[in-house]
C-alpha positions as a printed Julia matrix, in Angstrom:
452×3 Matrix{Float64}:
  68.96  109.43  100.38
  66.07  107.21   98.94
  65.94  104.23   96.63
  67.05  104.47   92.96
  64.17  105.52   90.53
  62.66  102.42   89.51
  62.67  101.16   85.86
  58.99   99.8    85.45
  59.99   98.49   81.96
  62.54   96.06   83.02
  61.94   92.42   82.51
  63.47   89.59   84.43
  66.23   87.9    82.83
  65.25   84.32   83.2
  68.63   83.21   84.23
  68.93   80.22   86.63
  71.52   80.48   89.14
  74.5    78.61   87.3
  73.82   81.0    84.32
  75.47   83.84   86.26
  78.97   82.88   85.19
  81.81   84.89   86.72
  79.6    86.29   89.36
  79.57   82.93   91.08
  82.1    81.42   93.6
  84.46   78.88   92.22
  82.74   75.77   93.9
  79.11   77.09   93.39
  76.73   74.22   92.2
  73.0    73.45   92.49
  71.74   70.2    93.81
  68.08   69.34   94.41
  67.25   72.86   93.89
  69.61   74.29   96.6
  72.44   76.37   96.16
  75.67   74.86   97.49
  79.19   76.43   97.96
  82.14   74.46   98.99
  80.0    71.37   99.27
  77.75   73.0   101.79
  74.02   73.45  101.29
  73.68   77.33  101.73
  69.91   76.95  102.83
  70.73   74.48  105.69
  73.64   76.68  106.58
  71.26   79.75  106.89
  69.04   77.78  109.18
  71.85   76.47  111.24
  73.61   79.9   111.57
  71.03   82.4   111.23
  70.83   85.22  108.92
  72.28   87.6   107.68
  75.39   85.41  107.18
  78.62   86.1   105.19
  79.99   82.89  103.51
  83.34   82.6   102.13
  84.36   79.88   99.23
  87.66   79.1   100.77
  88.87   77.09   97.58
  88.1    80.13   95.59
  89.9    82.74   97.72
  92.96   80.35   97.98
  92.99   79.73   94.27
  92.86   83.49   93.32
  95.77   84.24   96.04
  97.9    81.43   94.4
  97.2    82.81   90.83
  98.47   86.17   91.73
 101.64   84.92   93.44
 102.25   82.53   90.59
 101.42   84.76   87.7
 103.42   87.52   88.77
 106.38   85.29   89.52
 106.33   83.74   86.2
 105.92   86.86   84.17
 108.67   88.94   85.82
 112.45   88.0    86.25
 113.15   90.35   89.29
 111.34   89.6    92.61
 107.74   90.06   92.99
 105.46   90.4    95.99
 101.69   90.21   96.25
 100.45   92.1    99.41
  97.04   91.29  100.25
  94.77   94.55  100.72
  93.34   93.82  103.89
  90.7    96.89  103.72
  88.94   94.56  101.4
  88.15   91.83  104.04
  90.14   91.17  107.37
  89.95   88.75  110.23
  92.43   86.38  111.52
  91.68   83.41  109.3
  92.23   85.44  106.19
  95.71   86.67  107.51
  96.59   83.14  108.36
  95.82   81.95  104.92
  97.68   84.95  103.03
 100.67   84.09  105.19
 100.53   80.52  104.42
 100.29   81.14  100.59
 103.45   83.57  100.6
 101.55   86.72  100.35
 102.72   90.05  102.01
  99.94   92.26  103.73
  98.75   95.8   103.08
  97.32   97.5   106.25
  95.78  100.9   106.46
  95.4   101.48  110.31
  96.6   100.36  113.6
  93.6    97.82  113.94
  94.56   96.09  110.86
  98.1    96.07  111.91
  96.97   94.55  115.41
  95.03   91.68  113.77
  98.18   90.69  111.62
 100.31   90.64  114.84
  97.72   88.73  116.82
  98.13   85.79  114.5
 102.05   86.04  114.04
 102.0    87.38  110.28
 105.7    88.19  109.59
 106.01   92.07  110.09
 108.87   92.38  107.57
 106.04   91.55  104.7
 103.7    94.14  106.04
 103.37   97.56  104.01
 101.52  100.42  105.99
  99.3   102.66  104.09
  97.08  105.88  104.99
  96.98  109.33  104.16
  96.73  110.53  107.76
  98.4   107.71  110.04
  98.45  109.04  113.53
 101.73  109.43  115.41
 100.47  106.54  117.54
  99.93  104.19  114.65
 103.29  105.21  113.11
 105.04  104.33  116.35
 103.3   100.99  116.64
 104.16   99.93  113.08
 107.9   101.2   113.45
 108.25   99.59  116.92
 106.7    96.37  115.39
 109.31   96.02  112.66
 107.17   96.38  109.64
 108.75   96.2   106.32
 107.58   99.47  104.43
 105.64  102.49  105.33
 104.16  104.53  102.3
 104.56  108.13  103.08
 101.7   110.1   101.85
 103.03  113.84  102.58
 105.98  115.82  103.63
 104.53  116.22  107.09
 104.5   112.47  107.48
 107.92  112.14  106.17
 109.06  114.19  109.21
 106.84  112.14  111.82
 108.2   108.95  110.62
 111.85  110.08  110.74
 111.27  111.66  114.17
 109.7   108.41  115.61
 112.07  106.08  113.91
 114.97  108.22  115.59
 113.49  107.87  118.88
 113.18  104.23  118.6
 116.83  103.91  117.25
 115.53  102.51  113.77
 116.01  103.38  110.32
 112.7   102.71  108.4
 112.21  101.67  105.03
 109.77  103.88  103.12
 107.84  104.29   99.85
 107.02  107.68   98.54
 103.33  107.54   97.2
 103.11  109.4    93.88
  99.54  110.52   92.37
 100.32  109.73   88.88
  97.52  111.63   87.17
  96.04  108.56   85.7
  92.13  108.93   85.27
  91.06  105.34   85.81
  88.02  104.15   84.28
  85.9   103.37   87.39
  83.45  105.12   89.74
  84.65  108.66   90.8
  84.53  107.47   94.62
  86.88  104.96   94.09
  89.44  106.68   91.73
  92.67  107.47   93.68
  95.3   108.15   91.31
  93.83  111.26   89.51
  95.21  114.66   90.34
  92.37  115.66   92.68
  93.22  113.32   95.23
  93.68  113.25   98.9
  96.29  110.65   98.51
 100.08  111.02   97.81
 102.47  113.54   96.4
 100.89  115.43   93.61
 102.9   115.5    90.16
 101.35  119.2    89.62
 103.9   121.67   89.15
 106.47  118.89   89.75
 105.89  118.89   93.46
 106.42  115.17   93.93
 109.83  115.28   92.32
 110.89  118.42   94.12
 110.15  116.49   97.51
 112.51  113.54   96.52
 115.63  115.46   97.78
 113.79  116.01  101.25
 113.0   112.48  101.28
 116.63  111.33  100.28
 118.04  113.77  103.01
 115.54  112.93  105.93
 117.31  111.08  108.77
 116.66  107.71  109.99
 114.45  106.61  106.83
 115.63  105.0   103.68
 113.63  105.38  100.23
 113.22  101.83   99.33
 110.84  102.36   96.57
 107.88  104.32   94.96
 104.05  103.51   95.33
 101.1   104.37   93.41
  97.42  103.4    93.14
  95.18  104.49   90.65
  91.63  103.17   91.89
  89.75  100.24   92.25
  87.17   97.82   90.32
  89.19   98.75   87.06
  88.49   96.85   83.7
  90.68   98.83   81.32
  94.37   97.24   81.81
  95.77  100.08   79.74
  95.33  102.24   82.8
  97.86  100.17   84.57
 100.26  100.53   81.67
  99.78  104.35   81.67
 100.62  104.37   85.56
 103.76  102.23   85.1
 105.12  104.72   82.38
 104.69  107.56   85.0
 106.36  105.6    87.47
 109.32  104.19   85.46
 109.84  107.95   84.21
 109.76  109.23   87.65
 112.51  106.48   88.64
 114.57  107.52   85.62
 114.49  111.11   86.69
 115.48  110.38   90.16
 118.4   108.49   88.85
 119.47  111.15   86.53
 119.32  113.84   89.13
 120.55  112.11   92.25
 122.38  109.16   91.11
 119.86  107.31   93.37
 118.56  103.81   92.23
 115.06  103.01   93.13
 114.95   99.47   93.77
 111.3    98.88   94.51
 108.05   99.68   92.66
 104.46   99.16   94.03
 101.9    99.52   91.46
  98.95   99.04   94.04
  95.87   97.17   93.11
  92.42   97.76   91.35
  91.58   94.82   89.25
  87.99   94.77   88.65
  85.63   91.51   89.28
  82.32   90.47   87.99
  79.25   91.98   90.19
  76.59   91.37   87.67
  76.31   88.54   84.91
  77.15   91.03   81.98
  80.5    92.0    83.64
  83.63   90.81   81.78
  86.68   91.85   83.86
  90.21   90.77   82.9
  91.9    87.76   84.48
  94.57   87.87   87.09
  97.01   86.48   84.43
  96.15   89.18   81.98
  96.69   91.83   84.61
 100.08   90.25   85.44
 101.14   90.29   81.88
 100.06   93.77   81.31
 101.83   95.36   84.31
 105.05   92.96   84.09
 105.52   93.57   80.35
 105.14   97.45   80.54
 107.62   97.63   83.66
 109.96   95.37   81.59
 109.89   97.37   78.36
 109.99  100.67   80.09
 113.12   99.66   82.2
 114.91   98.65   79.25
 113.88  101.61   77.22
 115.46  103.88   79.98
 118.3   101.73   80.75
 117.04  100.92   84.27
 117.54   97.89   86.41
 114.65   96.01   87.01
 113.08   97.07   90.38
 111.3    94.34   92.69
 107.58   94.69   91.82
 104.71   94.67   94.14
 101.14   94.78   93.59
  98.28   95.19   96.25
  95.1    93.18   95.11
  91.99   92.95   97.59
  88.59   93.01   95.8
  89.97   90.73   93.03
  90.9    88.09   95.76
  87.75   87.84   97.91
  84.81   89.71   96.44
  83.5    86.71   94.23
  84.56   84.28   96.99
  82.25   85.77   99.31
  78.15   85.78   99.35
  75.6    86.87  102.06
  72.54   85.01  103.01
  69.46   86.8   104.07
  66.06   85.77  104.9
  62.82   87.29  103.36
  60.55   88.82  106.02
  58.23   91.16  104.22
  56.86   91.42  100.52
  55.11   94.48   99.34
  54.14   95.56   95.96
  53.81   99.34   94.89
  51.55   99.24   91.89
  53.25  100.72   89.0
  56.32  101.41   90.94
  58.11   98.27   92.16
  58.11   95.06   94.14
  59.67   95.23   97.36
  61.27   92.26   99.26
  62.7    93.11  102.61
  65.36   91.22  104.09
  67.15   90.71  107.54
  70.25   92.99  107.03
  70.87   95.66  104.46
  73.07   98.83  104.73
  74.4    97.73  108.16
  76.33   94.65  106.44
  76.48   96.19  102.84
  76.75   99.9   102.54
  78.07   99.89   99.14
  74.81  100.39   97.1
  73.68  103.13   99.24
  77.16  104.67   99.3
  77.75  104.65   95.33
  75.15  102.64   93.8
  76.84   99.3    93.55
  75.14   96.57   91.75
  74.88   92.7    92.76
  73.23   89.7    91.4
  70.76   87.63   93.91
  69.12   84.35   93.71
  66.42   82.39   96.04
  69.0    79.67   97.45
  66.22   77.15   97.94
  64.99   77.53   94.35
  68.34   78.1    92.75
  67.48   75.7    89.78
  64.48   77.74   88.76
  64.74   80.87   86.4
  64.78   84.16   87.78
  61.3    85.24   86.64
  60.56   88.46   88.72
  62.02   91.84   89.12
  62.4    93.16   92.67
  64.17   95.38   94.74
  65.72   94.05   98.04
  65.47   96.5   100.72
  67.1    96.21  104.25
  65.53   96.57  107.75
  66.96   99.78  108.73
  65.35  103.16  108.93
  66.73  104.92  105.93
  64.82  105.15  102.7
  67.97  104.55  100.58
  68.35  101.22  102.53
  68.84   98.57   99.83
  70.86   95.78   98.5
  69.67   95.04   94.89
  67.57   97.67   92.8
  65.26   96.28   90.32
  67.06   93.04   90.09
  66.1    89.68   88.76
  65.27   86.91   91.13
  63.06   83.72   91.54
  59.78   84.99   92.61
  60.21   85.2    96.57
  58.21   83.93   99.36
  58.37   84.74  103.1
  60.99   82.69  104.75
  62.95   81.98  101.5
  66.65   82.2   101.74
  68.14   85.06   99.53
  71.74   84.95   98.4
  73.56   87.98   97.13
  76.75   87.26   95.49
  80.09   89.04   95.23
  79.82   90.47   98.74
  83.37   89.43  100.06
  85.01   92.65   99.66
  84.23   96.03  101.35
  81.12   94.68  103.03
  82.35   93.08  106.46
  85.01   95.86  106.84
  82.46   98.62  106.29
  79.69   97.27  108.4
  78.2    99.06  111.0
  75.69   98.58  113.99
  73.12  100.98  112.57
  69.76  100.62  114.55
  71.57   98.36  117.0
  72.21   95.55  114.33
  74.92   93.1   115.38
  77.14   92.38  112.54
  76.82   88.96  110.69
  78.95   85.78  111.62
  81.58   84.77  108.82
  81.74   81.32  107.52
  84.52   79.66  105.52
  83.21   76.5   103.45
  85.25   74.03  101.89
  85.17   70.32  101.17
  81.83   69.84  102.63
  82.66   71.45  105.88
  81.47   75.0   107.28
  83.56   76.52  110.03
  82.71   79.8   111.74
  85.8    82.16  111.63
  84.31   85.39  112.96
  81.29   84.72  115.44
  78.12   86.76  115.07
  78.0    89.67  117.33
  75.59   89.84  120.46
  73.82   92.5   121.98
  76.2    92.48  124.84
  79.0    93.17  122.44
  77.09   96.18  121.01
  77.31   97.95  124.46
  80.52   96.42  125.99
  82.23   99.62  125.83
  79.61  101.95  127.35
  80.15  103.12  130.94
C-alpha cells in the first residue's frame, strides 16, 4: 500500500473555508480568521483537548435526524420508522439523542446492542443486522427483547428459531433480500448486487423458495422484508428500483401463500458531500422518491401499504463531524508532492487507505484565507499508504497549525484502531458555544488493560 499517484499539474482551488458549501457542518462560521463550529473556536478547542480530536456539530446532527423523521412521516400515510445505523458512529450520547428524537436503532453486533442497553434505549425499537451473528449475539438480542432481527440465511433462521424457543419467545424477523440492484457507488460499499455476502439471493428464485421455510419455522414471525443496496448513493433511481423489486416480492408472497407482509425496510445509503463539487440529494428528496415509489407500486399491485422503515447512518452524522489535527512535519518532494504530516491518520480515519475516500481540509487558524497550496496530508503511522487527503487544496500550512478535515463523522470513529499504539481520539459535541467531551481520549493504560 502506498500513496496515490500525485497529480503534479493540479492547482489550488483558491476557496476559503465558507466556500466549501455542503461539506461544512450546519453551524460552521469564520470569525477573526478562526473556524468556529457550534459557537466554539476550533483552534482553542484543539489546544484545550489536544489532537487528533473528533468534533460533532450537535445542532447539525439533531437537524438531520429530525428532518428524516418528519419527512418520512409527511410523505407516507402508513407508519414510518427511521432507524439510525449505529455502525456509522456510535457512543452513548448519540444513542440518547436518537432516542429523544423518536428514532429506532440499527445494530450490527453485540457491542452495539450493549451500548444501546447501557443508556436504556427501548429494545422494541432495535433492529439487529449482520451476515454472521453468533449464537451468543442472537441469544443476547432475543433475551433483551429486540424488536426485529434481520435474517440473512437459512442457517440463521434455524438458529433464531431454536434460541427463541429455548427462551420461550416468538421473535419477529425480517428476511434480508438481495435485490440485484447495482447502486452507483464504490464497489466496496455496494451491498445489493447479486455478488454479495448479504441476504437471500434472488438468483434462481432462491429467496422466494425460502419463504415457505421462514413461514413454517417455529418461534419466529415473518414481520417484513429488508433490503439495502449500498452506501454513499447519489442516484435516487436506485432506491426506486429496489422498492419495485421488493413490492413485487411482497405481491408474490401474498399470491402464493396468502400471507400479507406488513413491514418493509429499504435500508439506508443516501450520499453526502465529501468534497465541494459533490451535489447529493436532500433528505426530503430521498423521502419523496422512496415513499412515492412504494405508494404507487402498492396501488398497482392492490397491496395494503406496509409500515415503511429506512436506516440512514452516514447522511445523519458524516457532515456533522470533523477531525482536528496539528501539523508536525513539512516536506517537499521536488516535482512530486508537498507532504504535511499530522498527528493522526489511518488509526482514526482508515477510509482513504481502504478505498480512496476524499475529504476537504482547511487550516483552522487561517480559515478566512484562500486555499493556495496543494498538499498531501499524511498520517504518523508506519505505512506508506497512511494518508487522509491526497493532493488537496489547503491554506499554506506551517508547523503547529491546526488542520481541520471535514466530513469525518461517519465510519471514522467506528473503524478506528490502535495501530502503532495510538490511543483513539476524544469525541466532543459542540452546541450553543459549549463544548462537552462525550467520549474521553484513550490512555496508554487503556491500550493494555486487557493484557495479562
